[in-house]
Coordinates of C-alpha atoms in Angstrom, one line a residue:
X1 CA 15.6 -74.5 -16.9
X2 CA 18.7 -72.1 -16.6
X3 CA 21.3 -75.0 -15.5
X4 CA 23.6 -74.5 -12.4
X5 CA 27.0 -73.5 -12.5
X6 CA 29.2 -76.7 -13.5
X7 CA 32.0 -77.5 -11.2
X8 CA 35.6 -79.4 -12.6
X9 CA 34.4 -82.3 -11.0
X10 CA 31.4 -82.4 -13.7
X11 CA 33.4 -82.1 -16.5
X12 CA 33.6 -85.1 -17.8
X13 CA 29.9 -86.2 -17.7
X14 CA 28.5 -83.1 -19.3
X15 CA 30.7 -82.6 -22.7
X16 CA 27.9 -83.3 -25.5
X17 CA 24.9 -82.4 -23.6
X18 CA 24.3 -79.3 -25.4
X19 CA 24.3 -80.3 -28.6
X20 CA 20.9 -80.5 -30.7
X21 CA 19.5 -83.7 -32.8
X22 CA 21.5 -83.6 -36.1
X23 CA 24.4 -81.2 -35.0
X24 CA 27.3 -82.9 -35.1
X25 CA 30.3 -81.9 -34.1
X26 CA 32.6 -80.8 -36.9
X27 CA 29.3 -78.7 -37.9
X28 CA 30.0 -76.4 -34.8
X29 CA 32.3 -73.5 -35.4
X30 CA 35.7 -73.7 -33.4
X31 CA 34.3 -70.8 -30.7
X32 CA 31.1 -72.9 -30.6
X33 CA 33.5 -76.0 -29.2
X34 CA 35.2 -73.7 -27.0
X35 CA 32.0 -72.0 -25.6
X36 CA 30.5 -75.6 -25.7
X37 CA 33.6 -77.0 -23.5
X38 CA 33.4 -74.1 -21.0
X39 CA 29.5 -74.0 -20.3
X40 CA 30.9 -77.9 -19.2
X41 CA 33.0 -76.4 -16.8
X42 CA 36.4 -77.3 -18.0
X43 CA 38.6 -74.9 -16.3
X44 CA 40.0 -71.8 -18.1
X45 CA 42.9 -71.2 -15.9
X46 CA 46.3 -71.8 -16.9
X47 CA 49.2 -72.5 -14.8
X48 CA 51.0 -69.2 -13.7
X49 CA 47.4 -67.0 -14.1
X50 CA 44.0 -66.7 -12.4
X51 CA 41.3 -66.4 -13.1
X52 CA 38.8 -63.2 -12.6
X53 CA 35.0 -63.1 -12.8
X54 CA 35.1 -61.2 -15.7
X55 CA 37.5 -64.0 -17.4
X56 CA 40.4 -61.8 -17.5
X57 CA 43.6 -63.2 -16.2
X58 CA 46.0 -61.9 -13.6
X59 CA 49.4 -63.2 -13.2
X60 CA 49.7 -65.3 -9.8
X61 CA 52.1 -63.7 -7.6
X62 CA 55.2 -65.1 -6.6
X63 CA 55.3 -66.2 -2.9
X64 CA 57.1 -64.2 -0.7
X65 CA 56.7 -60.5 -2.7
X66 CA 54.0 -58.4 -2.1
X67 CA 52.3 -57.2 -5.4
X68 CA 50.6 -53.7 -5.2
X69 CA 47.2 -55.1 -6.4
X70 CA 47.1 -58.5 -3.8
X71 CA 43.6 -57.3 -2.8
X72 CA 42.4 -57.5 -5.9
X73 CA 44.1 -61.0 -6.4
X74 CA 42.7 -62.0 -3.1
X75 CA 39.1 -61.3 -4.4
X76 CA 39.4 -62.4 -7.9
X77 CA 40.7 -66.0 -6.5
X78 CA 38.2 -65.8 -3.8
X79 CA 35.3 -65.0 -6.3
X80 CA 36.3 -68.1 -8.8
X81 CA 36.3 -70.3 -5.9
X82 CA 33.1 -69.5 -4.0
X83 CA 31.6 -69.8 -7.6
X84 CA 33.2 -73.3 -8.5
X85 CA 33.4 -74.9 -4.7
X86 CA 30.3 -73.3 -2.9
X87 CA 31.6 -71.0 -0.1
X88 CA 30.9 -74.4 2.6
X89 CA 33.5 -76.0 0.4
X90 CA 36.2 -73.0 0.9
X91 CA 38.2 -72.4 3.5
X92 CA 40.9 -69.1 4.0
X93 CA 43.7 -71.6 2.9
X94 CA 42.7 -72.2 -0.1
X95 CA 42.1 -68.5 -1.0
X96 CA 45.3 -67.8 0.6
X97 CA 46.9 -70.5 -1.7
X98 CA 45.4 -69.5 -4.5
X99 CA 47.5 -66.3 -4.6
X100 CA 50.6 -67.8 -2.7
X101 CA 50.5 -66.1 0.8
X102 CA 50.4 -67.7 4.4
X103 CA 46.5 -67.5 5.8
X104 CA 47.6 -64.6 8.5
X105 CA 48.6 -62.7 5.1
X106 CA 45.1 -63.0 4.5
X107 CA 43.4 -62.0 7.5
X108 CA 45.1 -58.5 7.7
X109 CA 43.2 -57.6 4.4
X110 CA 40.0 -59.8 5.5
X111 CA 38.2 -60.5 8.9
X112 CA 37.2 -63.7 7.8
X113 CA 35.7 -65.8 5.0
X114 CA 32.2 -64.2 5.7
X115 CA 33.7 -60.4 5.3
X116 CA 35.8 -61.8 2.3
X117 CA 32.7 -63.0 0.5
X118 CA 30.7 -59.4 1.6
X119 CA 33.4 -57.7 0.0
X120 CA 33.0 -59.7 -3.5
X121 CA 29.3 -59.5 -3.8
X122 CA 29.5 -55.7 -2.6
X123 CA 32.3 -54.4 -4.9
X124 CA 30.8 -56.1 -8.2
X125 CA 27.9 -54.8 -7.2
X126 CA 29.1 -51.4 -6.5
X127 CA 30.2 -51.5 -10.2
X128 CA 27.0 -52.3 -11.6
X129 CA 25.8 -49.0 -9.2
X130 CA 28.2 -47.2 -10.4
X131 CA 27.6 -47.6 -13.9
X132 CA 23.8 -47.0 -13.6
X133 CA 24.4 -43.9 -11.8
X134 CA 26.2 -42.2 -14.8
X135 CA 24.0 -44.1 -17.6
X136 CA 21.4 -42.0 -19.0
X137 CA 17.9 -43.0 -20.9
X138 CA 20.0 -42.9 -24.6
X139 CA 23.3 -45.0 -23.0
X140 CA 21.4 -47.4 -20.5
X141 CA 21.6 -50.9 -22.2
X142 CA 25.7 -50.5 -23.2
X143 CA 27.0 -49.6 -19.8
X144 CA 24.9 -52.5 -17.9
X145 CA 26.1 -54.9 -20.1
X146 CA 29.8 -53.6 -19.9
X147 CA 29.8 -54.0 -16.0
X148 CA 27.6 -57.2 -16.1
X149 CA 30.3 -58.7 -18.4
X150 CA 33.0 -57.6 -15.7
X151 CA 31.5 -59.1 -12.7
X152 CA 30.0 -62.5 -14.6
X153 CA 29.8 -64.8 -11.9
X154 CA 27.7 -62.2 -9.2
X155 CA 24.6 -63.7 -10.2
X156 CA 25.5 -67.3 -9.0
X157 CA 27.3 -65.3 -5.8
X158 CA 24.4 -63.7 -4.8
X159 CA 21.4 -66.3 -5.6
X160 CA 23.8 -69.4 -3.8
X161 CA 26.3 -67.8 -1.7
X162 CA 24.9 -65.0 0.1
X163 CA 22.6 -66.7 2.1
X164 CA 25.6 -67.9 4.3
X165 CA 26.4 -64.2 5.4
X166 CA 25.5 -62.5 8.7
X167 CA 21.8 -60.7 8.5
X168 CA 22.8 -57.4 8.5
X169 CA 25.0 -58.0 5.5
X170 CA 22.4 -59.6 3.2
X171 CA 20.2 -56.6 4.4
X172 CA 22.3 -54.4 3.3
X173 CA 23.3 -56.2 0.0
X174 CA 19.4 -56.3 -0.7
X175 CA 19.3 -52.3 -0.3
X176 CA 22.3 -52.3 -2.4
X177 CA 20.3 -54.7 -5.4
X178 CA 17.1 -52.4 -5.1
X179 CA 18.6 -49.4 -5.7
X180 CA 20.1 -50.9 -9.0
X181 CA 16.6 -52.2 -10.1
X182 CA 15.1 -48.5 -9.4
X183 CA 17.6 -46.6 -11.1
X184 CA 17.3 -49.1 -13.9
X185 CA 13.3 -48.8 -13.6
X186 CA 13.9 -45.1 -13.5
X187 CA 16.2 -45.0 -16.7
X188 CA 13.5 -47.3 -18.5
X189 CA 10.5 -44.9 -17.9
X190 CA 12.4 -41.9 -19.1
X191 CA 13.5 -44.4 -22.2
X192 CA 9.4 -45.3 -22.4
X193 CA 7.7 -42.6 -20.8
X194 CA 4.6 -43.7 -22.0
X195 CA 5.3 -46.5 -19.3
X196 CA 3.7 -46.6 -15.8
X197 CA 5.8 -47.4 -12.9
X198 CA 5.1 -50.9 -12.5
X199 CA 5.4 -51.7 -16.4
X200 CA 9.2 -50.1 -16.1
X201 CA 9.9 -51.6 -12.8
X202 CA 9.2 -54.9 -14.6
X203 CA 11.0 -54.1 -17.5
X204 CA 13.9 -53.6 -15.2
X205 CA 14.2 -56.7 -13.4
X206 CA 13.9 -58.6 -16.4
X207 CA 16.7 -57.2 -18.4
X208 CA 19.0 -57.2 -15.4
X209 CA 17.8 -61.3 -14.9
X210 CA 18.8 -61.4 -18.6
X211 CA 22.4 -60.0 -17.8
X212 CA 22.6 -62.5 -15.0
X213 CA 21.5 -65.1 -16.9
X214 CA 25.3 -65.4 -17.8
X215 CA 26.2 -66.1 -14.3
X216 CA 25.0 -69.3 -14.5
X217 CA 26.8 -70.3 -17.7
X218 CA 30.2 -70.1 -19.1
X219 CA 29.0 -69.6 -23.1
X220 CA 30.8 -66.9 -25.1
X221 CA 31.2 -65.8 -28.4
X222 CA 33.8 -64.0 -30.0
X223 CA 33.8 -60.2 -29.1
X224 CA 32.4 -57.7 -30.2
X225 CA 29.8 -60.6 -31.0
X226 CA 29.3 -61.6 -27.7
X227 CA 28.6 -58.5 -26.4
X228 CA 26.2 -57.2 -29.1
X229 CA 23.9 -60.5 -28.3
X230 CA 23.5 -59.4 -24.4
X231 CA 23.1 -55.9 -25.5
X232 CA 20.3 -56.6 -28.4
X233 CA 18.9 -59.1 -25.4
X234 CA 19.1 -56.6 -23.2
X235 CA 17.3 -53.8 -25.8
X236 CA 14.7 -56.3 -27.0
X237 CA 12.9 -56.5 -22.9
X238 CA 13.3 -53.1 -22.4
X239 CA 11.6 -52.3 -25.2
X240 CA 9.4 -55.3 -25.5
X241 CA 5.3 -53.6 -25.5
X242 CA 4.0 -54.4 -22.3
X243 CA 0.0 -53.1 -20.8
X244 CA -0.1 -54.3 -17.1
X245 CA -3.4 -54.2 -15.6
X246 CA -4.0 -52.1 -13.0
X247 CA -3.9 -54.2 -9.1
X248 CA -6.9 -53.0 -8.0
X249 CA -8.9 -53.5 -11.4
X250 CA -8.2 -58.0 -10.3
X251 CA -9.1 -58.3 -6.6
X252 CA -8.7 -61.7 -7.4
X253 CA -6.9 -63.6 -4.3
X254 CA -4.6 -66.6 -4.7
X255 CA -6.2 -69.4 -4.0
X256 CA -5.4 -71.4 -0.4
X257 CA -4.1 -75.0 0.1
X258 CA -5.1 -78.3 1.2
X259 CA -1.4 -79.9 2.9
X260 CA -1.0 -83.3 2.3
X261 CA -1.6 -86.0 4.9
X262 CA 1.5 -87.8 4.1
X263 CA 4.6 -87.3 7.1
X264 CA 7.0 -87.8 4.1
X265 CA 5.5 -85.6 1.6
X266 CA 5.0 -82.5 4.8
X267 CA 8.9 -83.3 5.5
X268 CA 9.9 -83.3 1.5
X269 CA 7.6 -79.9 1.5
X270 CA 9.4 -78.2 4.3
X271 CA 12.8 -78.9 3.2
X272 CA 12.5 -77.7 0.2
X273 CA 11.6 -74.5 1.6
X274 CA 14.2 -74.2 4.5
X275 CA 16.8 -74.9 1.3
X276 CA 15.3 -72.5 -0.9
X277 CA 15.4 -69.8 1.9
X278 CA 18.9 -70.4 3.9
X279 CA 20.7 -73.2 0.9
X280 CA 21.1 -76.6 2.1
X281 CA 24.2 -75.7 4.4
X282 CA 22.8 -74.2 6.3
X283 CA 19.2 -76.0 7.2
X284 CA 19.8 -79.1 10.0
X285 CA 17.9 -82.0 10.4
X286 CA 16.1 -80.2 13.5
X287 CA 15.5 -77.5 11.4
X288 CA 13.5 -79.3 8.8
X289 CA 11.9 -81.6 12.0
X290 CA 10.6 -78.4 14.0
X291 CA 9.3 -77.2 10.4
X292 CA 6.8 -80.2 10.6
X293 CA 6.3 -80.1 14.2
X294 CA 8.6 -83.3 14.9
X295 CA 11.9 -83.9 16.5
X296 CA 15.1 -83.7 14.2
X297 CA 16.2 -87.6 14.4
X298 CA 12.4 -88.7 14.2
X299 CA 13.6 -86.6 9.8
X300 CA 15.4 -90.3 9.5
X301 CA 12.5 -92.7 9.7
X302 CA 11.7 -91.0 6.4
X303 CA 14.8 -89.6 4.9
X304 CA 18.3 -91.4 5.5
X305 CA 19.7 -88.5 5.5
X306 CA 19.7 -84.9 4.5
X307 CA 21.0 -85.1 0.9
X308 CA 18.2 -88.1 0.2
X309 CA 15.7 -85.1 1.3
X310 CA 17.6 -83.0 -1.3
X311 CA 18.0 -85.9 -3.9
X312 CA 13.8 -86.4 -3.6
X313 CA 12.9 -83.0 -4.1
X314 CA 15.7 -81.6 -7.6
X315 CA 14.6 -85.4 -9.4
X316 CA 10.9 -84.2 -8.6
X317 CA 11.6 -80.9 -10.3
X318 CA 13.9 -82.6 -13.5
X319 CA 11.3 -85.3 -14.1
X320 CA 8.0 -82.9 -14.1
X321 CA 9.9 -81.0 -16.2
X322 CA 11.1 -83.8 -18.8
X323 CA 7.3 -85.0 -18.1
X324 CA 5.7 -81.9 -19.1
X325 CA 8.1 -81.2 -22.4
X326 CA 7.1 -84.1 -23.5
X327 CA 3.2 -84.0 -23.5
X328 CA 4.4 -80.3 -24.3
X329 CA 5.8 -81.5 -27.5
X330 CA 3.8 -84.3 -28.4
X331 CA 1.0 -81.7 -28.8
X332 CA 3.5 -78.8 -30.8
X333 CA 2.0 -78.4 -34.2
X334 CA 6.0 -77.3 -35.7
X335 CA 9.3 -76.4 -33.7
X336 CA 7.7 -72.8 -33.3
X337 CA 4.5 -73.8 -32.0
X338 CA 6.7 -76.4 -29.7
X339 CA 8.8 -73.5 -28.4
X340 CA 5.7 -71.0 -27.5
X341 CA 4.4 -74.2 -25.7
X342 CA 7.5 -74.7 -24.0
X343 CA 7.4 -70.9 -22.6
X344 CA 4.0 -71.4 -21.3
X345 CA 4.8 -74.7 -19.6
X346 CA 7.7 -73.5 -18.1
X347 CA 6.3 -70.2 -16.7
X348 CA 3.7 -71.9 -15.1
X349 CA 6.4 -74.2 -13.3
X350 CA 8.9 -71.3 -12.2
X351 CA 5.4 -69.4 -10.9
X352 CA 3.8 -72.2 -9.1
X353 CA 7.3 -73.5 -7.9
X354 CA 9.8 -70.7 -6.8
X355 CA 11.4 -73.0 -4.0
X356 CA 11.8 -75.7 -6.2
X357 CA 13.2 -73.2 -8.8
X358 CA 15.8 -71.9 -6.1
X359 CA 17.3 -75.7 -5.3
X360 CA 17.3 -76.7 -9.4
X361 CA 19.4 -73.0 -10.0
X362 CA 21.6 -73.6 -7.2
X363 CA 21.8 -76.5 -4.7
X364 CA 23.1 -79.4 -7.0
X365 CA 26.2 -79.0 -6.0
X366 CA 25.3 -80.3 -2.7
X367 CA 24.2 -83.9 -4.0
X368 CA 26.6 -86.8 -3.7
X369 CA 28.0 -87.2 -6.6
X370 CA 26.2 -89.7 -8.9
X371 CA 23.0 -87.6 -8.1
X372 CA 24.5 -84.3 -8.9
X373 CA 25.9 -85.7 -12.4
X374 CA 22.4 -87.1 -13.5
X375 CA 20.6 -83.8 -12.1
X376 CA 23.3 -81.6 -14.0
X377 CA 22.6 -83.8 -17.5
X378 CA 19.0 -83.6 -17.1
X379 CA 19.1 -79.9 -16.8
X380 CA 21.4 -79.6 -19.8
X381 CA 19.5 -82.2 -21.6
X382 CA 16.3 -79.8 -21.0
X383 CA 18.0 -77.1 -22.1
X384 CA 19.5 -78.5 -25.7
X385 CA 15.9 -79.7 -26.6
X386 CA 14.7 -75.4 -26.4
X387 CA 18.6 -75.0 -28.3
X388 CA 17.5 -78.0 -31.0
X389 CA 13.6 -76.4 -31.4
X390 CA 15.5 -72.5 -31.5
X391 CA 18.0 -73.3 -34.3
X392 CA 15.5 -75.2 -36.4
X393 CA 13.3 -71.8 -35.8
X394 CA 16.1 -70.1 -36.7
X395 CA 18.6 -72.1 -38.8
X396 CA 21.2 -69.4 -38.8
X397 CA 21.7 -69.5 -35.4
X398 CA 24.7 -71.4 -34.0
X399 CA 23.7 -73.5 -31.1
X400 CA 25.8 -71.2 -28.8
X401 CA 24.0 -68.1 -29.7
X402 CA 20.7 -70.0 -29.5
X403 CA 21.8 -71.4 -25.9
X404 CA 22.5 -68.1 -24.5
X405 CA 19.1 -66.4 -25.8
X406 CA 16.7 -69.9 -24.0
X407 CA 19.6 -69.3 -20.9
X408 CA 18.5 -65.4 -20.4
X409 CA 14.5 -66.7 -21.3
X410 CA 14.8 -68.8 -18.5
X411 CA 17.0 -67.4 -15.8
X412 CA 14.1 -64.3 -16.6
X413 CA 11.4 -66.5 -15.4
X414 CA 12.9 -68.1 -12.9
X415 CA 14.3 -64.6 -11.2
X416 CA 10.6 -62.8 -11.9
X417 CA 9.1 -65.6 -10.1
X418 CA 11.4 -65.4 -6.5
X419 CA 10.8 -61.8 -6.3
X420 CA 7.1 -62.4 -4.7
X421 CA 6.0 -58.8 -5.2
X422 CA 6.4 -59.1 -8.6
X423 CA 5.1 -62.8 -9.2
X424 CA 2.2 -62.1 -7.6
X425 CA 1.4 -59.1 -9.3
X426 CA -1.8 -59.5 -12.2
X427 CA -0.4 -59.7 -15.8
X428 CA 3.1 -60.4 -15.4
X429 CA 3.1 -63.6 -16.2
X430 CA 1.6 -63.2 -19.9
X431 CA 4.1 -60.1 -20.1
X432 CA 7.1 -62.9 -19.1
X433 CA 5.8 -65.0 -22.2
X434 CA 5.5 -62.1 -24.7
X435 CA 9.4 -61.3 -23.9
X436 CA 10.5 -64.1 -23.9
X437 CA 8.5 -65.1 -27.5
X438 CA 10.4 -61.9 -28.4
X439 CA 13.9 -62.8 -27.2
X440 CA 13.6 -66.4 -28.8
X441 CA 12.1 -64.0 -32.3
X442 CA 8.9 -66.2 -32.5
X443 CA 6.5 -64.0 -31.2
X444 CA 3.5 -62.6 -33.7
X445 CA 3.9 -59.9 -35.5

């Protein structure tokens, strides 16, 4: 699956991960170690800079001046922690030390760490707006990928973060994201007119998944390399054939649900979908409890405590997964036929599990810290076997190149399948296999 952001403090346990059977190390170009090393987490600020989103650098100010563009440093800093720490993790100090000024310095540009982290998801997302609204049918894929590249680390932001906002702010960020997937949808039918709306609205959301695929890892490639792989990413699902049948024409209804017995398992069930829904922050023990129609401390005759809950439910996720690639495998006729497998078996998780999906993309960071290293390096470990099966596909990909194409395959799936609308909708699913058979180049024909 599309592995969560690694914090510093996962350095360490993560730095060969990524690399396929029979790759060694001196075999890996020089960007490929760096892009390898970053995708760990290491961090890429330098004493005297920080850090933006879009992994430009701005010169930290000097305390006690006022630099004209301290707003900009204030979100920039704000933005690189809220993705590295979690916003529970960050307080105002440390955004206000981050760029050298006094925490009331702060506040008269910011009500509070809420508004602060409003104000980062809206402005990068404003960009992304902004650039649709000028792009046209013949200019749509460069000028996403531009502001996508700018405002890297909105994906992560938005999936983890915004949940801990007020309601009328994630409202209005929601309005803010739909409007960008129906211009896109828009700019794709009059690309692919032949389209209906539903096959470009799909379309859509699966090229911008693609672009915030990158959110979630640190990869790169030297430029203008880098950016013409998200672009031809990018091109290949907008243009990727695609015959959705018509709703009506499978009156087919999902099938209901026998609940378990089990106290535990109803508990474990619950959780998973209080986390999914409002991150594990901000779900209490009473929460979970009233979920199951119990009180909140009867939750610890079951669980110790709330991170076990967590613990139980992302090493039920890595170990189906590690479970199913391996009867997956064991049946793969060649590293082709063991990739198209792996598509399929994955799909059907992501479909069949979106909570589960949710926690896996973004609440390990909220496991103690033995748990969170050996969820991180199952993820990663997941990950290198689709990179080890691509480049033997494809031996003149670079593992980095190879990693970035299974990231924006999987971060695709696992996007389609939280948006309920669309997962539910007949035929997507084989269309999610077809592009991403064509993203990974080993689809027929």
């Amino acid at each position: 699956m599309a592995a969560a952001s690694t914090s510093r403090t996962d350095r360490r346990d993560h730095r060969c991960v990524l690399r396929p059977r029979g790759v060694g190390t001196r075999q890996l170009t020089n960007q490929a170690v760096t892009s390898h090393a970053r995708c760990n987490g290491e961090d890429r600020r330098h004493k005297g800079m920080v850090s933006g989103s879009d992994g430009r650098t701005l010169s930290d100010p000097v305390r006690g001046t006022r630099p004209a563009n301290r707003r900009q440093l204030i979100l920039r800093a704000a933005a690189d922690l809220f993705y590295e720490k979690g916003y529970a993790k960050v307080g105002m100090g440390d955004v206000a030390e981050a760029v050298a000024i006094g925490p009331s310095a702060l506040y008269r540009h910011f009500r509070g760490k809420q508004d602060l982290l409003a104000t980062v998801v809206n402005e990068a997302l404003t960009t992304l707006d902004d650039a649709l609204a000028t792009a046209t049918a013949d200019n749509l894929i460069a000028g996403v990928v531009a502001a996508t590249l700018e405002n890297r680390r909105i994906g992560v932001l938005v999936r983890r973060e915004s949940r801990q906002l007020p309601v009328d702010d994630r409202a209005a960020i929601r309005v803010t994201i739909k409007h960008i997937g129906a211009r896109f949808a828009e700019l794709v039918g009059e690309r692919r007119p032949e389209l209906d709306a539903a096959e470009s609205d799909l379309l859509a959301w699966c090229a911008l998944a693609a672009g915030n695929s990158l959110s979630f890892h640190s990869l790169s490639l030297p430029e203008p390399g880098f950016s013409t792989l998200i672009e031809k990413l990018a091109t290949t699902i907008v243009d990727a054939p695609i015959a959705l049948p018509d709703r009506s024409a499978d009156p087919t209804a999902r099938p209901g649900f026998l609940t378990r017995q089990s106290r535990r398992e109803a508990i474990l069930a619950e959780a998973t979908r209080l986390f999914a829904r409002n991150g594990f922050a901000g779900v209490s023990m009473e929460d979970i409890g009233a979920g199951v129609g119990i009180s909140g401390p009867s939750v610890y005759n079951h669980f110790p405590a709330k991170s076990d809950i967590l613990v139980a439910a992302m090493f039920r996720g890595d170990e189906w997964m590690q479970m199913e690639m391996n009867r997956t495998l064991a049946q793969a006729m060649d590293a082709r036929d063991g990739l198209l497998r792996l598509l399929r078996s994955y799909s059907a998780f992501a479909f069949e599990n979106p909570d589960l999906v949710q926690l896996l993309v973004s609440e390990s960071m909220h496991l103690p810290d033995a748990d969170r290293h050996k969820a991180r390096a199952a993820q990663h470990s997941y990950i290198a076997e689709w990179v080890y099966l691509a480049t033997r596909v494809h031996p003149g990909w670079d593992p980095v190149s190879a990693r970035i194409r299974v990231q924006a395959v999987q971060t695709m799936m696992n996007d389609i399948a939280l948006m309920p609308r669309l997962q539910t909708r007949p035929g997507v699913d084989a269309a999610l296999l077809e592009i991403g058979a064509r993203l990974l180049e080993i689809a027929d024909g």
